[in-house]
Amino acid sequence: MNSAIVLIVDDEIPFIQALSKRLKKREFSITEAFSGSDALRILNERQDIEVVLLDVKMPGIDGIETLQTIKQKYPLVEVIMLTGHGTIETAIEGMKLGAFDYLLKPCEIEILVSKVNEASARKRMHEKKIIEARINRITKKRV
Amino acid sequence: MKESKTSYTRYQALNRNILFIIIFMSIAPMIFVSITIFYHFHSSYKEKVNAHLGELVLKHKQRIDLFLEEKLDAVTFLLHSSKPEKLLQEAALEEKLAILNGLSPAFVDLGIVNESGLQVAYAGPFRLAKVQYNDAFWLEKALANDYYVSDVFLGLRGHPHFIITTKFTWDSRSWILRATIDFNAFNTLVENLRIGETGFAFILNREGLFQTKPPVEINKEQIPNFWDRNNNRTDILNIENTQPNGDTFIYVASFLKNDDWVLVYRQTTRDAYSDLTRAQHLAIMIIIFAGIIIITLTLIFSRRIVTRIKKTDTEKEFMNLQVIESGKLASIGELAAGIAHEINNPVAIMVEEAGWIGDLLEEDELKSSSNLDEFKRSLEQIHTQGRRCKDITHKLLSFARKTDPSVDDLDVNALIEEVVALSAQMARHSHINIVTELQHDLPPISVSSSEMQQVLMNLINNALNAMEENGGTIKIISKLSKLEKGHIVIVVEDDGHGIPESVIPRIFDPFFTTKPVGKGTGLGLSICYGIINKIGGKIDVSSVVDVGTRFRVWLPYHITDHYRDTKPADQETGEADKTN
Ligand SMILES: [Mg+2]
């Protein structure tokens, strides 16, 4: 299995830097964004991003808003919410809006890695199913 | 203490004001109306009594005048019906007397007196023939007038009587026919006029001498002069006269015998107006009685009002302080949340950086370092402490979240653990151990978690305070209550200094505190009490000095469908609880 392509979104630059180094060392392909609008721009440019690690509390467009837009424009991209502000309400809202999971900062790297893997696996599975469905449609038409 | 004293006098003043206003507003009109009514009643009653007495006196006066007139007419008729020379014969005079006696038994005797005062003829029971009357006071008047009625006098016979004389001329000389009227016959006319205990009548002449015999001794000095007062020449004279000794008399007088005499009716006002006095006494008694009732009712009423106001004030003050207290808690929560969040990000970075170093240490070139183990231990320590920071900040954040008093299904055990975690630091400082003994699978209770948090914080803080000096153990137990069906009981036990027995009954009172001034508001436990009461729970306390204190809180639980499914045995108690 190829390692996942991950976009990390957080307003705390040192946090992104440390985390991306650690994830890169674990063979993930990492892109960094320092705000919600940054993240949306990158997602627009690059179609290959599979998982987004998204901070909830950010200046400008906050995590929830960013999540909404991502899920609207790129429904197959999986989002893992990552926050220091562990309110149940935001967690529930995030899950309702289609986030893959919800993690509290600071989190164990092992847990994060496994969640990212799960998320990318799900994304790939969804993609595969869509491709299969298309192929089926095409073959059926041919038959 | 000082404040309670001033508030006490404030309520006292309020009580006094209410009392005064109500009493004044009810008694003043009552007295005013009573006085007005009584004044009118008094004057009209007096008028009526006086009019009645005046009528009586007038009637008697007329009767007396008639009596005198009759007697005079009889004598005049007698004189004119016979020849004068015949009257000088005693036998004829006897005959005439018999005729007069037939008309009226009041005639005692008859006599003929000549110009020089000699009684030349006499008929009657006394031996008065040939008696000299030339010294008698009446002779001159009798000779001067055609007819004359004398005042009452004793005369020669030594018996009170008065005479009626008629002058006639015979043989070119003046003669007088004299008839004596019995005093008793005349006296009865006046004696009949008796009313009440002190009302009687008498007749006076111009000199103020009694013409009839009053039934009681009367000091002549007391009697007013009626001739002086009768300027208006009225038939009836009404005089009220107060004696120096305080007795007040009413005099009703009417003149008779051409104003020579006056018929006087006298009665003490006390007697004459006795009905009025009785009415007055009754009215005063009714007023006093009504006044007492009004004052008593007002006393009760005003005290009740003030008590109610006092209670409302206390409740309001307590509510205000409760609002302030929970507001304080909420703002502390907000502050804590802000700090927690600000700290959480740097901690997260530190932990990640430490993690990165750990990652790097896995590389081969660093693995050979002699200090590798020490590096790893140090990183592990950073990691552990970072996690600890995370725990603390997350607890603070969840505490802050719960300052919102909205009702929610609450897991009691989770709340206990949260509050214990927050208190743990303080407990450790005072060498106090907090032990929990929580029953699993407790049903959720529907209360505001911020309020329950307040209750638990207060109880634990109290326990911590009780053990501040010597340390000890706080035990927190949660379980389904066996005593109270449908309730969860939370027990907070400490082995601190305990609460004196005298203090226990007041422990839930607002503002009651055993802590030094400035250390406690004295609201903690009463807020607990208020919150628990509000949700239909119960709190009690038992304590032994130097052994410890135990607070128990019973909270009714609301059975959720889930709980009902898993624990059907408790369904009935839960239902019963709901209907309460
Ligand atoms: Mg942030």
XYZ file of C-alpha atoms and ligand atoms in Angstrom:
724
model
C 0.000 0.000 0.000
C 1.332 3.395 -0.982
C 1.686 5.918 1.820
C -1.093 8.500 2.010
C -0.808 12.039 0.675
C -1.653 14.320 3.619
C -2.407 18.039 3.896
C -1.835 19.517 7.380
C -3.789 22.685 8.164
C -2.987 24.669 11.330
C -2.283 28.280 12.282
C 0.533 27.158 14.632
C 3.514 27.009 12.270
C 5.947 25.234 14.652
C 3.319 22.582 15.263
C 2.946 21.887 11.526
C 6.672 21.822 11.071
C 7.280 19.274 13.817
C 4.334 17.134 12.848
C 5.127 17.122 9.133
C 8.736 16.092 9.824
C 7.524 13.196 11.927
C 4.950 12.094 9.380
C 7.415 12.427 6.490
C 9.748 10.152 8.450
C 6.857 7.681 8.523
C 6.752 7.797 4.734
C 3.745 10.059 4.316
C 3.675 12.664 1.605
C 3.006 15.937 3.428
C 1.802 19.328 2.253
C 1.433 22.207 4.694
C -1.201 24.961 4.885
C -1.278 27.679 7.531
C -4.890 28.739 7.160
C -8.244 27.546 5.894
C -8.034 29.560 2.691
C -4.493 28.243 2.113
C -5.800 24.722 2.426
C -8.653 25.300 -0.023
C -6.255 26.815 -2.540
C -3.893 23.855 -2.304
C -6.772 21.395 -2.623
C -7.863 23.206 -5.744
C -4.391 22.959 -7.232
C -3.658 19.381 -6.281
C -6.103 16.595 -6.935
C -3.973 13.918 -5.278
C -4.481 14.885 -1.618
C -6.173 12.062 0.209
C -6.331 13.113 3.874
C -6.582 16.545 5.496
C -5.499 17.080 9.129
C -7.543 20.127 10.046
C -7.191 22.414 13.098
C -10.555 23.646 14.379
C -9.592 26.965 15.892
C -7.907 29.192 13.340
C -8.100 32.893 12.504
C -9.941 33.674 9.263
C -11.884 30.725 7.915
C -12.074 28.348 10.855
C -11.853 24.556 10.778
C -15.568 23.864 10.645
C -16.089 26.211 7.725
C -13.107 24.771 5.904
C -14.454 21.287 6.509
C -17.795 22.277 5.034
C -16.209 23.610 1.891
C -13.896 20.627 1.493
C -16.746 18.161 1.858
C -18.786 20.128 -0.624
C -16.109 20.460 -3.284
C -14.060 17.323 -2.734
C -16.366 14.806 -1.081
C -13.919 11.948 -1.381
C -11.155 13.725 0.582
C -11.120 12.466 4.149
C -10.755 15.036 6.954
C -9.453 14.371 10.444
C -10.232 17.187 12.883
C -7.358 18.048 15.174
C -7.888 20.461 18.035
C -6.784 21.636 21.446
C -10.307 22.734 22.205
C -12.033 19.462 22.874
C -15.653 20.482 22.959
C -18.121 17.748 22.322
C -20.313 20.129 20.369
C -17.653 20.890 17.754
C -16.769 17.220 17.572
C -20.387 16.294 16.930
C -20.740 19.062 14.392
C -17.592 17.955 12.633
C -18.742 14.366 12.453
C -22.123 15.463 11.123
C -20.391 17.458 8.407
C -18.565 14.345 7.337
C -15.223 14.430 9.167
C -13.529 11.046 9.341
C -12.509 11.430 12.988
C -11.719 13.846 15.726
C -8.425 13.955 17.689
C -7.299 16.043 20.627
C -3.958 17.882 20.519
C -1.385 16.794 21.501
C -2.033 13.282 20.308
C 0.103 10.160 20.193
C 1.847 9.863 16.847
C 0.918 6.167 16.604
C -2.766 6.970 16.937
C -2.489 9.733 14.376
C -0.643 7.495 11.938
C -3.228 4.756 12.214
C -6.100 7.190 11.795
C -4.466 8.690 8.714
C -3.986 5.242 7.276
C -7.572 4.307 7.976
C -8.739 7.489 6.354
C -6.670 7.045 3.251
C -7.782 3.419 3.025
C -11.360 4.485 3.105
C -10.760 7.124 0.494
C -9.091 4.621 -1.773
C -11.898 2.162 -1.218
C -14.492 4.746 -2.143
C -12.529 5.658 -5.257
C -12.219 2.028 -6.196
C -15.936 1.496 -5.800
C -16.678 4.488 -7.950
C -14.319 3.261 -10.667
C -15.862 -0.212 -10.479
C -19.297 1.268 -10.801
C -18.252 3.224 -13.827
C -16.636 0.182 -15.415
C -19.773 -1.824 -14.694
C -21.868 0.821 -16.294
C -19.635 0.885 -19.353
C -19.526 -2.926 -19.678
C -23.253 -3.188 -19.164
C -23.793 -0.660 -21.925
C -21.565 -2.701 -24.165
C -23.472 -5.866 -23.378
C -23.969 41.457 62.899
C -24.178 45.207 62.610
C -26.051 44.952 59.370
C -28.561 42.515 60.778
C -29.165 44.924 63.650
C -29.884 47.855 61.337
C -32.129 45.725 59.186
C -33.917 44.623 62.346
C -34.671 48.221 63.288
C -35.620 48.922 59.688
C -38.274 46.215 59.798
C -39.334 47.420 63.227
C -39.824 50.908 61.845
C -41.766 49.478 58.924
C -43.923 47.532 61.326
C -44.511 50.673 63.372
C -45.438 52.693 60.300
C -47.901 50.131 59.004
C -49.386 49.832 62.469
C -49.736 53.568 62.881
C -51.221 54.137 59.428
C -53.789 51.369 59.679
C -54.812 52.307 63.206
C -55.036 55.968 62.343
C -56.945 55.328 59.119
C -59.483 53.103 60.823
C -59.857 54.642 64.264
C -59.827 58.316 63.313
C -62.889 58.113 61.013
C -64.636 55.886 63.525
C -64.105 58.409 66.302
C -65.048 61.302 64.045
C -68.269 59.637 62.913
C -69.096 58.569 66.450
C -68.568 62.033 67.835
C -70.663 63.609 65.090
C -73.491 61.147 65.512
C -73.338 61.419 69.257
C -73.309 65.197 69.198
C -76.453 65.279 67.059
C -78.116 62.605 69.090
C -77.154 64.442 72.252
C -78.579 67.792 71.215
C -81.771 66.379 69.732
C -82.322 64.199 72.750
C -81.840 67.170 75.094
C -84.210 69.211 72.987
C -86.787 66.469 73.193
C -86.440 66.106 76.959
C -86.664 69.857 77.467
C -89.695 70.142 75.210
C -91.398 67.323 77.061
C -90.665 68.885 80.438
C -91.790 72.281 79.196
C -95.084 70.800 78.085
C -95.585 69.133 81.439
C -94.805 72.278 83.346
C -97.082 74.328 81.132
C -99.918 71.875 81.695
C -99.456 72.043 85.438
C -99.213 75.791 85.364
C -102.504 75.925 83.515
C -104.039 73.561 86.012
C -102.872 75.675 88.928
C -104.053 78.860 87.279
C -107.385 77.190 86.668
C -107.524 76.065 90.286
C -106.945 79.597 91.525
C -109.361 81.060 89.042
C -112.051 78.548 90.019
C -111.647 79.375 93.668
C -111.744 83.078 92.974
C -114.803 82.690 90.734
C -116.531 80.649 93.399
C -115.876 83.289 96.046
C -116.919 86.111 93.716
C -120.074 84.288 92.778
C -120.861 83.688 96.425
C -120.461 87.370 97.183
C -122.642 88.485 94.349
C -125.325 85.871 94.919
C -126.157 87.086 98.413
C -126.907 90.269 100.205
C -123.961 91.768 102.101
C -125.796 92.214 105.376
C -126.639 88.565 105.327
C -122.998 87.616 105.084
C -122.313 89.271 108.416
C -124.438 86.613 110.088
C -122.291 83.623 110.940
C -125.062 81.143 110.291
C -125.453 82.384 106.754
C -121.714 82.292 106.337
C -121.678 78.648 107.500
C -124.270 77.960 104.832
C -122.136 79.575 102.203
C -119.075 77.634 103.302
C -121.016 74.425 102.951
C -121.924 75.452 99.399
C -118.265 76.232 98.650
C -117.137 72.927 100.147
C -119.620 71.265 97.891
C -117.833 72.866 94.955
C -114.337 72.140 96.266
C -113.094 70.617 99.514
C -110.091 72.933 99.308
C -112.063 75.732 101.038
C -111.301 75.657 104.748
C -113.134 78.667 106.145
C -114.786 81.947 105.306
C -114.646 85.266 107.082
C -115.772 88.865 106.730
C -113.177 91.458 107.685
C -113.977 95.171 108.061
C -111.831 98.149 107.083
C -110.046 98.195 110.421
C -109.026 94.529 110.114
C -111.543 93.038 112.508
C -113.025 89.747 111.449
C -116.618 90.488 112.089
C -117.941 87.108 111.005
C -116.307 83.711 110.646
C -117.320 80.234 109.555
C -114.881 77.380 109.785
C -113.155 74.818 111.962
C -110.949 77.339 113.772
C -111.993 79.686 116.501
C -111.189 82.834 114.667
C -114.304 84.956 115.251
C -113.611 88.608 116.206
C -109.959 88.216 115.431
C -107.947 91.380 114.686
C -106.198 91.237 111.283
C -105.042 94.841 111.286
C -101.353 93.666 111.390
C -101.754 91.049 108.654
C -99.657 91.628 105.566
C -102.551 90.934 103.263
C -104.995 93.429 104.649
C -103.665 96.423 102.806
C -103.562 94.592 99.469
C -106.992 93.129 100.021
C -108.431 96.602 100.648
C -106.601 98.035 97.651
C -107.772 95.452 95.095
C -111.146 94.071 94.116
C -109.844 90.616 94.685
C -106.588 89.268 95.907
C -104.827 85.913 96.270
C -102.195 85.858 98.980
C -98.939 84.020 99.267
C -98.786 81.014 101.514
C -98.409 81.883 105.166
C -98.858 80.331 108.574
C -101.048 83.069 110.006
C -102.696 82.854 113.389
C -103.679 79.232 113.043
C -100.038 78.125 112.652
C -100.861 76.009 109.608
C -99.733 76.838 106.041
C -102.517 78.211 103.921
C -103.328 81.060 101.614
C -106.331 83.247 101.247
C -108.511 84.632 98.513
C -110.147 87.918 99.246
C -112.892 89.871 97.499
C -113.703 93.443 98.386
C -117.271 94.652 98.581
C -118.899 97.877 99.672
C -121.828 97.961 101.986
C -123.164 100.701 104.107
C -120.635 103.055 102.428
C -117.809 101.107 103.940
C -115.380 98.522 102.494
C -115.592 94.966 103.588
C -113.533 91.950 102.704
C -114.768 88.438 102.104
C -111.890 86.169 102.978
C -111.707 82.473 102.003
C -108.925 80.194 103.135
C -107.599 77.561 100.751
C -106.136 74.435 102.264
C -102.470 74.184 101.585
C -102.521 70.418 101.134
C -105.184 70.573 98.454
C -103.063 73.108 96.606
C -99.830 71.270 97.305
C -101.036 68.045 95.677
C -101.393 69.897 92.400
C -97.656 70.407 92.371
C -96.651 67.212 94.132
C -98.062 65.194 91.248
C -95.330 66.499 89.005
C -92.594 63.973 89.792
C -90.306 62.378 87.224
C -87.387 60.008 87.715
C -85.488 60.064 90.975
C -84.731 63.747 91.294
C -87.387 65.488 89.242
C -90.029 67.450 91.242
C -91.835 70.766 91.127
C -92.450 73.627 93.537
C -93.825 77.156 93.469
C -91.909 80.256 94.502
C -93.092 83.789 95.091
C -91.196 86.906 94.126
C -89.321 86.931 97.402
C -88.081 83.434 96.654
C -90.239 81.823 99.349
C -91.659 78.379 98.770
C -95.383 78.356 98.164
C -95.479 74.572 98.115
C -93.488 72.041 100.044
C -90.644 70.548 98.010
C -90.031 66.851 98.795
C -86.367 67.491 99.558
C -84.561 70.301 101.338
C -83.475 72.913 98.826
C -80.951 75.595 99.542
C -82.608 78.788 98.331
C -79.241 80.181 97.316
C -78.981 77.513 94.619
C -82.130 78.557 92.856
C -81.659 81.065 90.084
C -83.836 84.175 89.986
C -86.419 83.500 87.327
C -87.849 87.029 87.173
C -84.437 88.438 86.243
C -83.997 85.926 83.492
C -87.359 86.175 81.899
C -86.605 89.076 79.619
C -88.398 87.563 76.660
C -91.627 87.026 78.612
C -91.860 83.463 77.346
C -94.264 80.910 78.708
C -91.505 78.467 79.528
C -88.072 79.183 80.845
C -85.314 76.574 80.472
C -82.260 77.060 82.640
C -79.309 74.761 83.181
C -77.455 75.586 86.350
C -74.253 74.072 87.691
C -73.666 74.193 91.428
C -70.232 74.817 92.880
C -70.192 71.197 94.072
C -70.490 70.042 90.449
C -74.161 69.016 90.419
C -75.944 70.285 87.366
C -79.679 70.938 87.466
C -82.139 71.779 84.791
C -84.865 74.188 85.774
C -88.050 74.466 83.763
C -90.129 77.365 84.958
C -93.431 78.970 84.098
C -95.003 82.022 85.681
C -98.473 82.007 87.157
C -100.763 84.190 89.206
C -99.980 87.299 87.154
C -96.276 86.679 87.434
C -96.413 86.704 91.216
C -95.525 83.089 91.437
C -93.369 80.792 89.415
C -93.866 77.076 88.968
C -90.439 75.489 88.892
C -89.554 72.000 87.870
C -86.107 70.899 88.894
C -84.160 67.738 88.031
C -80.497 66.830 87.970
C -79.249 66.594 84.426
C -77.795 63.194 85.268
C -81.304 61.980 86.017
C -83.038 63.852 83.228
C -80.569 62.677 80.620
C -79.953 59.249 82.163
C -80.916 57.502 78.928
C -78.507 59.743 77.124
C -75.761 58.932 79.605
C -76.482 55.259 79.156
C -76.284 55.657 75.397
C -73.057 57.583 75.836
C -71.557 54.842 77.970
C -72.642 52.214 75.503
C -71.170 54.198 72.612
C -67.884 54.670 74.436
C -67.763 50.986 75.265
C -68.448 50.044 71.651
C -65.735 52.439 70.479
C -63.235 51.053 72.981
C -64.154 47.500 72.055
C -63.897 48.235 68.339
C -60.625 50.038 68.962
C -59.194 47.049 70.797
C -60.269 44.728 67.996
C -58.807 47.042 65.357
C -55.524 47.392 67.219
C -55.243 43.662 67.806
C -56.016 42.798 64.209
C -53.661 45.506 63.001
C -50.891 44.196 65.220
C -51.302 40.718 63.798
C -51.740 41.983 60.258
C -48.755 44.331 60.268
C -46.526 41.712 61.822
C -47.580 39.298 59.119
C -46.893 41.806 56.367
C -43.488 42.650 57.757
C -42.597 38.995 58.170
C -43.557 38.377 54.585
C -41.576 41.379 53.354
C -38.612 40.248 55.404
C -38.836 36.775 53.932
C -39.104 38.119 50.395
C -36.149 40.430 50.990
C -34.014 37.601 52.315
C -34.975 35.393 49.413
C -34.187 38.150 46.953
C -30.854 38.887 48.553
C -30.037 35.215 48.581
C -31.019 34.857 44.936
C -28.885 37.839 44.016
C -25.895 36.407 45.780
C -26.530 33.057 44.188
C -26.554 34.704 40.789
C -23.333 36.535 41.625
C -21.790 33.354 42.930
C -22.636 31.335 39.834
C -21.625 34.260 37.657
C -18.272 34.228 39.400
C -17.963 30.537 38.764
C -18.853 31.052 35.113
C -16.289 33.796 34.626
C -13.656 31.729 36.366
C -14.602 28.970 33.965
C -14.222 31.250 30.962
C -10.856 32.444 32.158
C -9.753 28.874 32.751
C -10.908 27.899 29.275
C -8.976 30.750 27.704
C -5.812 29.891 29.584
C -6.222 26.200 28.930
C -6.552 26.744 25.238
C -3.606 29.080 25.061
C -1.428 26.626 26.960
C -2.611 23.626 24.993
C -1.100 24.741 21.689
C 2.452 25.308 23.005
C 2.247 22.024 24.883
C 1.220 20.280 21.704
C 4.209 21.774 19.890
C 6.561 20.730 22.705
C 5.211 17.209 22.635
C 5.567 17.017 18.843
C 9.109 18.361 18.978
C 9.994 15.837 21.647
C 8.422 13.191 19.462
C 10.549 14.367 16.550
C 13.708 14.044 18.628
C 12.549 10.560 19.562
C 12.096 9.772 15.884
C 15.585 11.022 15.131
C 17.074 8.941 17.925
C 15.946 5.876 16.041
C 18.462 6.711 13.292
C 21.566 4.583 13.252
C 24.202 7.293 13.664
C 22.577 8.475 16.926
C 21.877 5.022 18.235
C 25.532 4.568 18.939
C 25.596 7.559 21.290
C 26.569 6.640 24.798
C 23.818 8.864 26.219
C 21.087 7.290 24.143
C 19.288 5.809 27.122
C 19.423 9.088 28.991
C 18.032 10.893 25.907
C 15.211 8.431 25.675
C 14.379 8.718 29.384
C 14.416 12.498 29.147
C 12.137 12.452 26.097
C 9.805 10.036 27.792
C 9.637 12.450 30.726
C 8.814 15.364 28.404
C 6.161 13.217 26.837
C 4.646 12.223 30.173
C 4.574 15.776 31.477
C 3.076 16.976 28.222
C 0.314 14.447 28.600
C -0.209 15.647 32.131
C -0.557 19.210 30.911
C -3.039 18.003 28.369
C -5.073 16.265 31.060
C -5.179 19.387 33.165
C -6.107 21.710 30.335
C -8.805 19.375 29.111
C -10.310 19.118 32.549
C -10.317 22.881 32.873
C -11.969 23.151 29.502
C -14.664 20.676 30.335
C -15.205 22.427 33.656
C -15.699 25.710 31.828
C -18.145 24.116 29.440
C -20.293 23.084 32.372
C -20.890 26.578 33.698
C -23.942 26.698 31.514
C -26.905 25.794 33.741
C -28.912 23.987 31.060
C -30.458 20.748 32.171
C -28.894 17.670 30.731
C -28.651 13.988 31.320
C -25.697 13.791 33.607
C -23.399 10.926 34.479
C -22.868 11.448 38.176
C -19.698 9.389 38.331
C -18.039 11.289 35.498
C -18.864 14.524 37.257
C -17.473 13.277 40.557
C -14.249 12.245 38.868
C -13.931 15.585 37.153
C -14.432 17.566 40.338
C -12.089 15.258 42.258
C -9.428 15.777 39.613
C -9.799 19.526 39.951
C -9.551 19.343 43.718
C -6.683 16.876 43.696
C -3.977 19.504 43.583
C -5.270 21.321 46.607
C -5.800 18.049 48.444
C -2.234 16.971 47.811
C -0.932 20.212 49.318
C -2.788 19.584 52.549
C -1.860 15.871 52.603
C -5.432 14.907 52.007
C -6.295 11.763 50.162
C -9.454 11.695 48.084
C -10.904 8.233 47.663
C -13.863 7.481 45.434
C -16.136 4.487 45.636
C -18.449 4.770 42.681
C -21.123 2.291 41.716
C -21.052 1.593 38.000
C -24.071 1.717 35.744
C -25.810 4.453 37.687
C -28.719 5.903 35.754
C -28.202 9.424 34.418
C -29.879 12.265 36.278
C -31.382 15.218 34.487
C -29.875 18.240 36.159
C -27.685 21.107 35.128
C -24.155 19.839 35.303
C -22.820 23.249 36.296
C -25.126 23.288 39.280
C -24.234 19.751 40.310
C -20.602 20.694 39.894
C -21.181 23.584 42.264
C -22.757 21.253 44.812
C -19.890 18.776 44.679
C -17.223 21.491 44.677
C -18.782 23.045 47.732
C -18.984 19.773 49.621
C -15.428 18.805 48.747
C -14.130 22.281 49.575
C -15.835 22.106 52.942
C -14.217 18.760 53.601
C -10.836 20.098 52.476
C -11.206 23.072 54.792
C -12.081 20.802 57.680
C -8.852 18.874 57.213
C -6.541 21.679 56.167
C -4.352 21.429 59.258
C -4.033 17.725 59.918
C -4.695 16.101 56.568
C -6.796 12.957 56.245
C -9.044 11.191 53.824
C -12.103 12.329 51.926
C -14.292 9.517 50.775
C -16.789 10.041 48.004
C -19.353 7.330 47.421
C -22.014 7.138 44.756
C -24.663 4.450 44.661
C -28.343 3.758 44.181
C -30.113 4.705 47.386
C -31.752 1.967 49.354
C -33.513 4.418 51.632
C -34.965 6.621 48.928
C -36.282 4.655 45.987
C -35.554 6.216 42.618
C -32.659 8.238 43.961
C -28.911 8.183 43.606
C -27.083 9.007 46.798
C -23.724 10.759 46.840
C -21.861 10.630 50.135
C -18.976 12.975 50.918
C -17.232 11.894 54.089
C -14.230 13.405 55.788
C -12.330 12.730 58.984
C -11.733 16.378 59.776
C -12.560 18.447 62.825
C -16.318 17.920 62.519
C -19.170 20.368 63.112
C -20.372 21.264 66.621
C -23.875 19.998 67.314
C -25.134 23.510 68.062
C -24.163 24.657 64.585
C -25.688 21.790 62.586
C -29.299 23.063 62.504
C -28.128 26.351 60.974
C -25.609 24.956 58.562
C -27.825 25.350 55.477
C -28.951 28.883 56.417
C -27.842 31.606 54.026
C -24.885 33.673 55.280
C -24.151 31.280 58.073
C -20.459 30.585 58.256
C -17.975 29.346 60.802
C -15.098 30.564 58.732
C -13.335 33.805 59.686
C -14.689 37.014 58.120
C -13.664 37.277 54.497
C -12.913 33.587 54.145
C -16.333 32.346 53.256
C -19.559 33.885 52.124
C -21.615 31.431 54.129
C -23.535 30.726 50.969
C -21.897 27.505 49.824
C -24.083 25.060 51.660
C -27.251 27.070 51.268
C -26.655 27.212 47.531
C -26.191 23.429 47.596
C -29.412 23.142 49.532
C -31.233 25.392 47.069
C -29.997 23.518 44.016
C -30.767 20.093 45.458
C -34.190 21.213 46.623
C -34.962 22.598 43.194
C -34.376 19.286 41.460
C -36.407 17.442 44.081
C -33.441 16.002 45.927
C -32.444 16.017 49.557
C -29.314 16.806 51.530
C -28.465 15.946 55.111
C -25.469 16.158 57.366
C -24.208 14.187 60.308
C -21.102 15.111 62.162
C -19.119 14.240 65.272
C -16.597 16.747 66.533
C -13.003 15.552 65.968
C -14.250 12.425 64.195
C -15.588 13.761 60.936
C -18.513 14.917 58.880
C -20.702 13.173 56.387
C -22.891 14.912 53.843
C -25.395 12.851 51.901
C -27.100 14.086 48.768
C -30.025 12.236 47.240
C -30.773 12.978 43.613
C -33.834 11.652 41.814
C -32.966 9.973 38.568
C -34.929 10.050 35.454
C -35.170 6.650 33.890
C -34.080 6.646 30.276
C -35.328 4.027 27.873
C -31.923 2.514 27.748
C -31.747 2.153 31.487
C -35.225 0.764 31.686
C -34.268 -1.947 29.195
C -31.161 -2.964 31.025
C -32.567 -2.747 34.540
C -36.236 -3.644 34.402
C -36.292 -4.297 38.144
C -36.030 -0.625 38.884
C -38.728 0.393 36.478
C -41.415 0.623 39.076
C -39.456 2.809 41.431
C -38.508 5.036 38.554
C -42.120 5.451 37.526
C -43.120 6.219 41.058
C -40.446 8.815 41.219
C -41.682 10.506 38.076
C -45.124 10.984 39.425
C -43.740 12.728 42.479
Mg -5.314 26.747 16.188
